[in-house]
PDB file of C-alpha atoms in Angstrom:
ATOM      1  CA  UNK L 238       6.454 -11.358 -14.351  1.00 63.00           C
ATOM      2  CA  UNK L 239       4.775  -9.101 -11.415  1.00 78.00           C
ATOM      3  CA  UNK L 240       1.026  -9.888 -11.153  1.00 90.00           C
ATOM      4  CA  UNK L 241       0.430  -5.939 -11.795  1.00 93.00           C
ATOM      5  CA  UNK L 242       2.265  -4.084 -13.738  1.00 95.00           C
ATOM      6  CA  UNK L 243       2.306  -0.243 -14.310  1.00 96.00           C
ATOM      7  CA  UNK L 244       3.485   2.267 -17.120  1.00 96.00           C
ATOM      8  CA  UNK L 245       5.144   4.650 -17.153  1.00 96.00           C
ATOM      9  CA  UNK L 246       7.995   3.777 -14.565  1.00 93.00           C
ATOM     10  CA  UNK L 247       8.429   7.830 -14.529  1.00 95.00           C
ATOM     11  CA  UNK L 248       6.540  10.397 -16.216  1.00 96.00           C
ATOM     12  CA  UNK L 249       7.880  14.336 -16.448  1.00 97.00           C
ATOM     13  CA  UNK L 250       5.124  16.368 -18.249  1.00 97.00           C
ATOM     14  CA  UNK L 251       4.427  20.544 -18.134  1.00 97.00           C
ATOM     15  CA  UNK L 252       1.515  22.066 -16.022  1.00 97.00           C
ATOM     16  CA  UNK L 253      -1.738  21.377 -17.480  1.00 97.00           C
ATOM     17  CA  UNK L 254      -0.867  18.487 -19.556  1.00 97.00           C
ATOM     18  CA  UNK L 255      -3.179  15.373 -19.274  1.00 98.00           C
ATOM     19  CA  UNK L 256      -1.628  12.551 -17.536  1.00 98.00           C
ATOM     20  CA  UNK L 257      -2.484   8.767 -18.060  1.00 98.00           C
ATOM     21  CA  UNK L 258      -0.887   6.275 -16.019  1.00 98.00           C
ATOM     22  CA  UNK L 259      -1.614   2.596 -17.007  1.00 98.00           C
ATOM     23  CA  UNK L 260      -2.235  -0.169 -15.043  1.00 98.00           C
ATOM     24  CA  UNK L 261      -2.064  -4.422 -16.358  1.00 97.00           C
ATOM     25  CA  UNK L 262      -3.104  -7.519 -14.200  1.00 96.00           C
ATOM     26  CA  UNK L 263      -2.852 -10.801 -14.133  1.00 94.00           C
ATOM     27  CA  UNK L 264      -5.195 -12.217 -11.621  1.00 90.00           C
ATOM     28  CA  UNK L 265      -8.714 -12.611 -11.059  1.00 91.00           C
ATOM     29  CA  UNK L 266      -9.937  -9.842  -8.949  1.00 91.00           C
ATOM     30  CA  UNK L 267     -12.565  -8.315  -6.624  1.00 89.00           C
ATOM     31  CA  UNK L 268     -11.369  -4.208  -6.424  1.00 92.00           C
ATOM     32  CA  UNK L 269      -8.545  -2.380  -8.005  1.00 95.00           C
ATOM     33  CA  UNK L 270      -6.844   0.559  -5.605  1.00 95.00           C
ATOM     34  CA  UNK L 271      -5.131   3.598  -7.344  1.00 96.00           C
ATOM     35  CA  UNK L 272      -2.979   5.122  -4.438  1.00 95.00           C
ATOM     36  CA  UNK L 273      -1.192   8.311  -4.049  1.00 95.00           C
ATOM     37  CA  UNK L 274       2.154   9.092  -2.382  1.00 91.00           C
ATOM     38  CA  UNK L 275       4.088  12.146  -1.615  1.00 85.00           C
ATOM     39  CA  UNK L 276       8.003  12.000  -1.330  1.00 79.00           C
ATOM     40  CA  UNK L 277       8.339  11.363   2.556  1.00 72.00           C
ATOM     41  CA  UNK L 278       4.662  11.333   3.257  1.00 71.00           C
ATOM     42  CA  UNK L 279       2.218   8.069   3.797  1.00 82.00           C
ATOM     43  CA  UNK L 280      -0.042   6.740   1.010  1.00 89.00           C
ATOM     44  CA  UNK L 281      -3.296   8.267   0.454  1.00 91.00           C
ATOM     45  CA  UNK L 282      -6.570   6.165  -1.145  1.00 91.00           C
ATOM     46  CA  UNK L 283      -7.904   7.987  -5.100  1.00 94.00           C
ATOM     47  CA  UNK L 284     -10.094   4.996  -5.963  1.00 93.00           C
ATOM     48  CA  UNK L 285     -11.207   2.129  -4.890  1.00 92.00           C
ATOM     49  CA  UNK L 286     -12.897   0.490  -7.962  1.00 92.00           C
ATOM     50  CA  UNK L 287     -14.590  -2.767  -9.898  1.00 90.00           C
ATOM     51  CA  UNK L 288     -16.051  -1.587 -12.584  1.00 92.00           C
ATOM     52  CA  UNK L 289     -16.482   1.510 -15.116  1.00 93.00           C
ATOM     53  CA  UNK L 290     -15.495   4.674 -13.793  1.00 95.00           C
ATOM     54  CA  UNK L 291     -15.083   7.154 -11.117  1.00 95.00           C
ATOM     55  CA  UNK L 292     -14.167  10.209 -11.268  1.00 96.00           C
ATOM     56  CA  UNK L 293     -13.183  13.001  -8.194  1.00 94.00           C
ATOM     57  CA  UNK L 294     -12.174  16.534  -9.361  1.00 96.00           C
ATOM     58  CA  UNK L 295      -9.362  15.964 -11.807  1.00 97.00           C
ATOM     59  CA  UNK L 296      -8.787  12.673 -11.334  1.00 97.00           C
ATOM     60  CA  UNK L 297     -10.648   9.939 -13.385  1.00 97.00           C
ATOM     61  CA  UNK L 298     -10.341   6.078 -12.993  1.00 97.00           C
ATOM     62  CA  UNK L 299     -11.065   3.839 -15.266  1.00 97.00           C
ATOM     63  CA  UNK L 300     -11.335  -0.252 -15.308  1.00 97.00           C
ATOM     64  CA  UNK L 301     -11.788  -2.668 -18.266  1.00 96.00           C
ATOM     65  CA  UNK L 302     -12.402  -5.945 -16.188  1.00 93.00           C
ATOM     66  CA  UNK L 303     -12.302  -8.157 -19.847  1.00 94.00           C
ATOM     67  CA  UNK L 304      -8.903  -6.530 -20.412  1.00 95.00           C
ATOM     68  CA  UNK L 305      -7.160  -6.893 -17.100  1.00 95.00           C
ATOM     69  CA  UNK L 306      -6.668  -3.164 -17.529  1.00 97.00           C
ATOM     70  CA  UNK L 307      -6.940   0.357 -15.702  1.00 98.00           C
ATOM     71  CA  UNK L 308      -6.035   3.687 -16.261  1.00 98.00           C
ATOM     72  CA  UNK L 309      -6.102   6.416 -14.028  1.00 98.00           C
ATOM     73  CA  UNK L 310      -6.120  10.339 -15.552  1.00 98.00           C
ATOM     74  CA  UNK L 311      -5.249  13.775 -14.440  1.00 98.00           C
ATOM     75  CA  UNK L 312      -6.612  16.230 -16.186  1.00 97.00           C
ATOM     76  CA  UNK L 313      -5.226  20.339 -16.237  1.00 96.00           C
ATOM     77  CA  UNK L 314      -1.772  18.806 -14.226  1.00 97.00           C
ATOM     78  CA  UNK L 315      -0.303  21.055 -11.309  1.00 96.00           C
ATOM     79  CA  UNK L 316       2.609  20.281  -9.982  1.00 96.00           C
ATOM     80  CA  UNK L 317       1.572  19.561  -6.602  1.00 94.00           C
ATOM     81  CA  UNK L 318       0.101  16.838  -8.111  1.00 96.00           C
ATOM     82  CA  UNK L 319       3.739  15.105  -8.223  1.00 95.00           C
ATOM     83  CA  UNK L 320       3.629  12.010  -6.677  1.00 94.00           C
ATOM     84  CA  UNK L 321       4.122   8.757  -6.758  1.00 94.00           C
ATOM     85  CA  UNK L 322       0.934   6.625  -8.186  1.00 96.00           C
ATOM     86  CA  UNK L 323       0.477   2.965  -7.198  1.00 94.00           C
ATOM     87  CA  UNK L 324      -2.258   0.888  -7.998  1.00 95.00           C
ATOM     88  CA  UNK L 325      -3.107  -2.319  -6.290  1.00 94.00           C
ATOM     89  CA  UNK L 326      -5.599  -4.962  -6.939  1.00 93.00           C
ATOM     90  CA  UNK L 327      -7.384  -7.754  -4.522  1.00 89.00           C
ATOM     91  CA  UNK L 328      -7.443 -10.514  -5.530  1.00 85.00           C
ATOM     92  CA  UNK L 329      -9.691 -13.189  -4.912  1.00 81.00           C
ATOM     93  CA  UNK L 330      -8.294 -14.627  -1.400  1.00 77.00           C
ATOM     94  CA  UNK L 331      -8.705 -10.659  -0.562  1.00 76.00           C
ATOM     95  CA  UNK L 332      -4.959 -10.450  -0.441  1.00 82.00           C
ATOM     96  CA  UNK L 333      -4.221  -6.658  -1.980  1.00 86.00           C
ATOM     97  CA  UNK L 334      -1.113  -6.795  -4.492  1.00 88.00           C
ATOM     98  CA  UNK L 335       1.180  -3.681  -5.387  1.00 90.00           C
ATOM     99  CA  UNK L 336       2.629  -2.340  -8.385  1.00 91.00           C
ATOM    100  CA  UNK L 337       5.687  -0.833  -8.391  1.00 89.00           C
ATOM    101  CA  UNK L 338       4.497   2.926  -8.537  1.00 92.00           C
ATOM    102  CA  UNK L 339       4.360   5.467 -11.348  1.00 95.00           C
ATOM    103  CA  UNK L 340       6.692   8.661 -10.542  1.00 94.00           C
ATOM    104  CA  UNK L 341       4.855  11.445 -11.716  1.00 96.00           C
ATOM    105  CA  UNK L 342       6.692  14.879 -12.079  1.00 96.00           C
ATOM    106  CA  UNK L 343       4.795  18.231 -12.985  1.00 97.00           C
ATOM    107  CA  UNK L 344       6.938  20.771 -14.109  1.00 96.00           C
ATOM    108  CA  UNK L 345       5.688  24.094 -13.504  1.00 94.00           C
TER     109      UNK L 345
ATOM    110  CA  UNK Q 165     -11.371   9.123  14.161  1.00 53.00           C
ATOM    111  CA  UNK Q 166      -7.707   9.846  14.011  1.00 69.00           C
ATOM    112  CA  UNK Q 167      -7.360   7.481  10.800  1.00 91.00           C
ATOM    113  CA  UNK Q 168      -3.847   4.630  11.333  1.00 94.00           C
ATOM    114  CA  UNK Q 169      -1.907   5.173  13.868  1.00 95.00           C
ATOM    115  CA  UNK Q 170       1.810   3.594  13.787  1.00 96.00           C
ATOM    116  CA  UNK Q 171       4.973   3.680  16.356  1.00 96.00           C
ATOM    117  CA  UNK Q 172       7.494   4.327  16.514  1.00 96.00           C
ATOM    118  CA  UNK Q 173       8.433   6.751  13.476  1.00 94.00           C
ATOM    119  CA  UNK Q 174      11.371   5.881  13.194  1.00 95.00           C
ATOM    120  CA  UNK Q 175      13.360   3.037  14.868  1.00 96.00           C
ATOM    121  CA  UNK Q 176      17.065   2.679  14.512  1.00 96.00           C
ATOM    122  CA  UNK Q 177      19.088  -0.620  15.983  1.00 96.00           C
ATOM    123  CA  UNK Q 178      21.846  -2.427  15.293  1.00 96.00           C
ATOM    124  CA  UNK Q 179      22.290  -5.555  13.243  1.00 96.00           C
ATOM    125  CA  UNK Q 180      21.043  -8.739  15.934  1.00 96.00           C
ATOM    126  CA  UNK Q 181      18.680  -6.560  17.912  1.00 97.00           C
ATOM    127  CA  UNK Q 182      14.316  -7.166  17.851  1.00 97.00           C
ATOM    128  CA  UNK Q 183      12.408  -4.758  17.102  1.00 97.00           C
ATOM    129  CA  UNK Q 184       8.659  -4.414  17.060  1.00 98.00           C
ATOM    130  CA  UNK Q 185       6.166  -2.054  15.475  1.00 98.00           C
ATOM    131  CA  UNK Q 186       2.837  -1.384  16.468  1.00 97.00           C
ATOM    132  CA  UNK Q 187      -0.083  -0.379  14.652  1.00 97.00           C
ATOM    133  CA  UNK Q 188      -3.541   0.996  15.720  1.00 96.00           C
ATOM    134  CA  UNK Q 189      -6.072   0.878  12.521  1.00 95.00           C
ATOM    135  CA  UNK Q 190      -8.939   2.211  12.700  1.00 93.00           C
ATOM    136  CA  UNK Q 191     -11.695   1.468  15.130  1.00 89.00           C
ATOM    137  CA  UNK Q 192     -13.675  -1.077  13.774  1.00 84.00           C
ATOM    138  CA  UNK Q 193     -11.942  -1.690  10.554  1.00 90.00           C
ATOM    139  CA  UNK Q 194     -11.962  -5.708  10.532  1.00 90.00           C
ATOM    140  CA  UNK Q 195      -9.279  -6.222   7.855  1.00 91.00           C
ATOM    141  CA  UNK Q 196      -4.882  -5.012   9.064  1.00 94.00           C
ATOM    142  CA  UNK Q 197      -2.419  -5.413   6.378  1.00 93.00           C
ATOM    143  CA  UNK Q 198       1.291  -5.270   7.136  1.00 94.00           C
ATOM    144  CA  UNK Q 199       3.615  -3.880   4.201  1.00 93.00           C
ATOM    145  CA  UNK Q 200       7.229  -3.215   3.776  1.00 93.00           C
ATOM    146  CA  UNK Q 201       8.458  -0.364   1.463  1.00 91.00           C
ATOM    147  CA  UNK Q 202      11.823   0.073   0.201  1.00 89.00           C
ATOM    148  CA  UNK Q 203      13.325   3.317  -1.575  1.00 83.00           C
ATOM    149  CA  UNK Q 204      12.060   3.549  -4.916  1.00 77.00           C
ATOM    150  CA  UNK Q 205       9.473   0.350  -4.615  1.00 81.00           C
ATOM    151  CA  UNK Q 206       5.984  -0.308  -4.121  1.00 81.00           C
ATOM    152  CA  UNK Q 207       4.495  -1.798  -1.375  1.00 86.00           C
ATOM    153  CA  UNK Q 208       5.418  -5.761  -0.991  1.00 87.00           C
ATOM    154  CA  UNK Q 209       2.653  -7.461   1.118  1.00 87.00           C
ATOM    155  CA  UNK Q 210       3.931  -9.194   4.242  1.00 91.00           C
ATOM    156  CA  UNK Q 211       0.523 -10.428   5.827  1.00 92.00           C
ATOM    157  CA  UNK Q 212      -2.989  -9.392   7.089  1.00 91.00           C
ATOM    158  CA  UNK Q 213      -5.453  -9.936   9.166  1.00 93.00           C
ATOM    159  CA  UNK Q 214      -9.138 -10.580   9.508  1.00 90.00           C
ATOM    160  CA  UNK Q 215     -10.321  -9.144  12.763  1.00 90.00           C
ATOM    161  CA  UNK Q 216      -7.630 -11.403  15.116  1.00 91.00           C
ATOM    162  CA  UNK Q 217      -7.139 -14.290  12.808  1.00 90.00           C
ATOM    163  CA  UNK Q 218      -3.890 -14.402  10.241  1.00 89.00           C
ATOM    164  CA  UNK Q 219      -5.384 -15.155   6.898  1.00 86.00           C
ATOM    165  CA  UNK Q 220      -2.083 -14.939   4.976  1.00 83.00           C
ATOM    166  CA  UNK Q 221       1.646 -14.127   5.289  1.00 84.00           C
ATOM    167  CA  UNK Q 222       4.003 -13.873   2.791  1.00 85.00           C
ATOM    168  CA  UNK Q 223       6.523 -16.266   1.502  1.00 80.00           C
ATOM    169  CA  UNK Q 224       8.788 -13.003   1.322  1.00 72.00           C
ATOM    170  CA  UNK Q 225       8.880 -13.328   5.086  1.00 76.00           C
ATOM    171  CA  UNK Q 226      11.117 -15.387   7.376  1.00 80.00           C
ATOM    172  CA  UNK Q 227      11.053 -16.783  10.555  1.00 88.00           C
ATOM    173  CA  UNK Q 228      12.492 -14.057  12.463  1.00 93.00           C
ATOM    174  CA  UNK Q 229       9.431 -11.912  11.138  1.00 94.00           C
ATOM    175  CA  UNK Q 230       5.942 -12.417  13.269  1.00 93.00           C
ATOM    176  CA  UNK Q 231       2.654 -10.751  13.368  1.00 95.00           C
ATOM    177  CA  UNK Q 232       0.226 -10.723  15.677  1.00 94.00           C
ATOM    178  CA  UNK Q 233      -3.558  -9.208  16.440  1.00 95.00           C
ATOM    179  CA  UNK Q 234      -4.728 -10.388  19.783  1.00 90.00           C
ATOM    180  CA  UNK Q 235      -8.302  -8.877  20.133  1.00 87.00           C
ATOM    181  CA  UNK Q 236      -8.764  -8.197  16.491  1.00 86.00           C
ATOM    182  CA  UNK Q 237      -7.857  -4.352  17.201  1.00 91.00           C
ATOM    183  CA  UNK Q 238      -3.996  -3.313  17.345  1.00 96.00           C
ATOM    184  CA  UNK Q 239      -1.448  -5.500  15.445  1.00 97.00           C
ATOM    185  CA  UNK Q 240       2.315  -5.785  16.591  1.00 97.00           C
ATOM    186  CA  UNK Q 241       5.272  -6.704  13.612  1.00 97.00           C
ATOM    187  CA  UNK Q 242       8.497  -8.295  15.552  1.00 96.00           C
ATOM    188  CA  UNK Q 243      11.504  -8.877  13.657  1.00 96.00           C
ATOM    189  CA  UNK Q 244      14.044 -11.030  15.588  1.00 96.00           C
ATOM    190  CA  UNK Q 245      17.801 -10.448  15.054  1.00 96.00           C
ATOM    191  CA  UNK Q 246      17.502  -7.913  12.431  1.00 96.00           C
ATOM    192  CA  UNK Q 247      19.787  -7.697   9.683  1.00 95.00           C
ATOM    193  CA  UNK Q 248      20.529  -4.806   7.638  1.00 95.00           C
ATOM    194  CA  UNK Q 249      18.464  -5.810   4.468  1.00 93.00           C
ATOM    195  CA  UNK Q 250      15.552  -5.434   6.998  1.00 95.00           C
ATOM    196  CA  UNK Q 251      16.011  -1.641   6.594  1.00 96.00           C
ATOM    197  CA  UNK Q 252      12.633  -0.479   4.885  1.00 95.00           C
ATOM    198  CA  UNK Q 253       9.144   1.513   5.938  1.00 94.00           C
ATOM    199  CA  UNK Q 254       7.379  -0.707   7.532  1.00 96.00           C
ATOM    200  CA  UNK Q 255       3.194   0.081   6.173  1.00 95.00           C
ATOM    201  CA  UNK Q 256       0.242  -0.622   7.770  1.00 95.00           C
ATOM    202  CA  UNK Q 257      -3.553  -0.430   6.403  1.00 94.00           C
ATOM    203  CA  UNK Q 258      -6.871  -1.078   7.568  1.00 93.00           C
ATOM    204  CA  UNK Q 259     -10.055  -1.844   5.998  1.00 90.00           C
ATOM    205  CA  UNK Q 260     -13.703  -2.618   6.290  1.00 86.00           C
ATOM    206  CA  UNK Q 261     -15.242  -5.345   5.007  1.00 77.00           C
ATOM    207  CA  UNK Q 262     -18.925  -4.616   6.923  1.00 69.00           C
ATOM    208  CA  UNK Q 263     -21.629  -3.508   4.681  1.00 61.00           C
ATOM    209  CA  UNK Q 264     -22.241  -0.409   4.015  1.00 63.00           C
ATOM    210  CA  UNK Q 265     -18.478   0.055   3.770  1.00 61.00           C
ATOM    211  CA  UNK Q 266     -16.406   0.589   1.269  1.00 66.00           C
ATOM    212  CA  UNK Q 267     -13.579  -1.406   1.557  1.00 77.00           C
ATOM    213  CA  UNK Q 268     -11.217   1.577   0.672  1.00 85.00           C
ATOM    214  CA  UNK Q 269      -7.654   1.426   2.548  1.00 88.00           C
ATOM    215  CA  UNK Q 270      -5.983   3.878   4.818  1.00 91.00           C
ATOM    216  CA  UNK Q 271      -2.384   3.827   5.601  1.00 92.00           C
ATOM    217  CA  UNK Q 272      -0.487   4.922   8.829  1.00 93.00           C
ATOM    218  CA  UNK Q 273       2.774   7.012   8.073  1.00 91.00           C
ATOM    219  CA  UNK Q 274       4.652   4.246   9.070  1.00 93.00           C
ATOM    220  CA  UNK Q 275       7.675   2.861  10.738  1.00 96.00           C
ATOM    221  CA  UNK Q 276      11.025   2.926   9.242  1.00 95.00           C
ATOM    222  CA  UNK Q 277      13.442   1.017  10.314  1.00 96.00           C
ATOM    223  CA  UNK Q 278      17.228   1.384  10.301  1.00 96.00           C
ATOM    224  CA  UNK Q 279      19.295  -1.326  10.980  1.00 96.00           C
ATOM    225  CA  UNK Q 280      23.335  -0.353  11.352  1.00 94.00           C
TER     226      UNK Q 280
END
């Protein structure tokens, strides 16, 4: 089993449609990283969080340390926000562990 | 600040040649990671840094893979007599662990590598 594990693999959803992307851990950590990459293009930082919530424009993160659990949101979806979302946690030792992604397509 | 800097782009060899990858993080940013990508995966960690010393590299990673950081600035990857399954995008990230920072990553484009 991978130490962080995301859902949905692959998303498709219409313009404007809320989007939740899950997020499920295993280890002890110190921060949680939800990361953004475009097809072809390098991976760019969302959040960087340890607790509660952040939120920057239409994206919201959340984190439920208890749980092992975050979510990250998009609210009123465009389709240039079609990416691929990763989120990584550090763990304790400060080594920063991937998930496999979430492919998110917004269909216009 | 231009943000990560990584070369080359785009590297192809063929199957027994080295090839290293450089990347300049930036200035001041104590912590390096060094990630390899493959189509349609995330990230899998391959090592990192604190300012020049290796904290950590990954089981993932043979012998024929090394890392260095000399001065605690620029990081080189060599892989020795690559082989085809090292085809991947090679990532790099920096960090800051000083206060006042946030410890948020930034990524370089990367460096993918084609081995024939």
């Amino acid at each position: 089993k991978n130490e962080v594990e995301q859902s949905p693999q692959n998303l498709t959803a219409q313009e404007g449609e809320f989007i939740t992307i899950n997020c499920s851990y295993s280890v002890g950590i110190s921060a949680l990283h939800w990361l953004q990459q475009h097809p072809g293009g390098g991976i760019v930082s969302l959040f960087m969080l340890s607790s509660g919530k952040k939120k920057h424009g239409r994206l919201i993160a959340t984190i439920n340390i208890q749980e092992k659990h975050s979510s990250l949101h998009i609210t009123a979806s465009h389709p240039r926000d079609s990416a691929v979302y990763i989120c990584a946690v550090e763990n304790r030792d400060d080594k920063i562990i991937f998930g496999k992604g979430t492919r998110l397509h917004i269909l216009p | 600040d231009t943000g990560v800097s990584q070369n080359p782009r785009h590297k192809i060899t063929k199957r027994g040649q080295n090839v290293t990858f450089r990347c300049d993080p930036i200035s001041e940013h104590n912590r390096l990671y060094w990630y390899r990508q493959t189509l349609g995966q995330g990230p899998e960690f391959l090592t990192y840094f604190q300012n020049e010393a290796q904290l950590e590299k990954s089981r993932l990673l043979s012998d024929r893979f090394s890392a260095e950081r000399p001065k605690g600035s620029f990081s080189t990857l060599e892989i020795q007599r690559t082989e085809q399954g090292d085809s991947a995008m090679y990532l790099c990230a920096s960090s800051s662990t000083w206060t006042g920072n946030t410890g948020e990553l930034f990524f370089g484009e990367g460096s993918r590598l084609t081995v024939l």
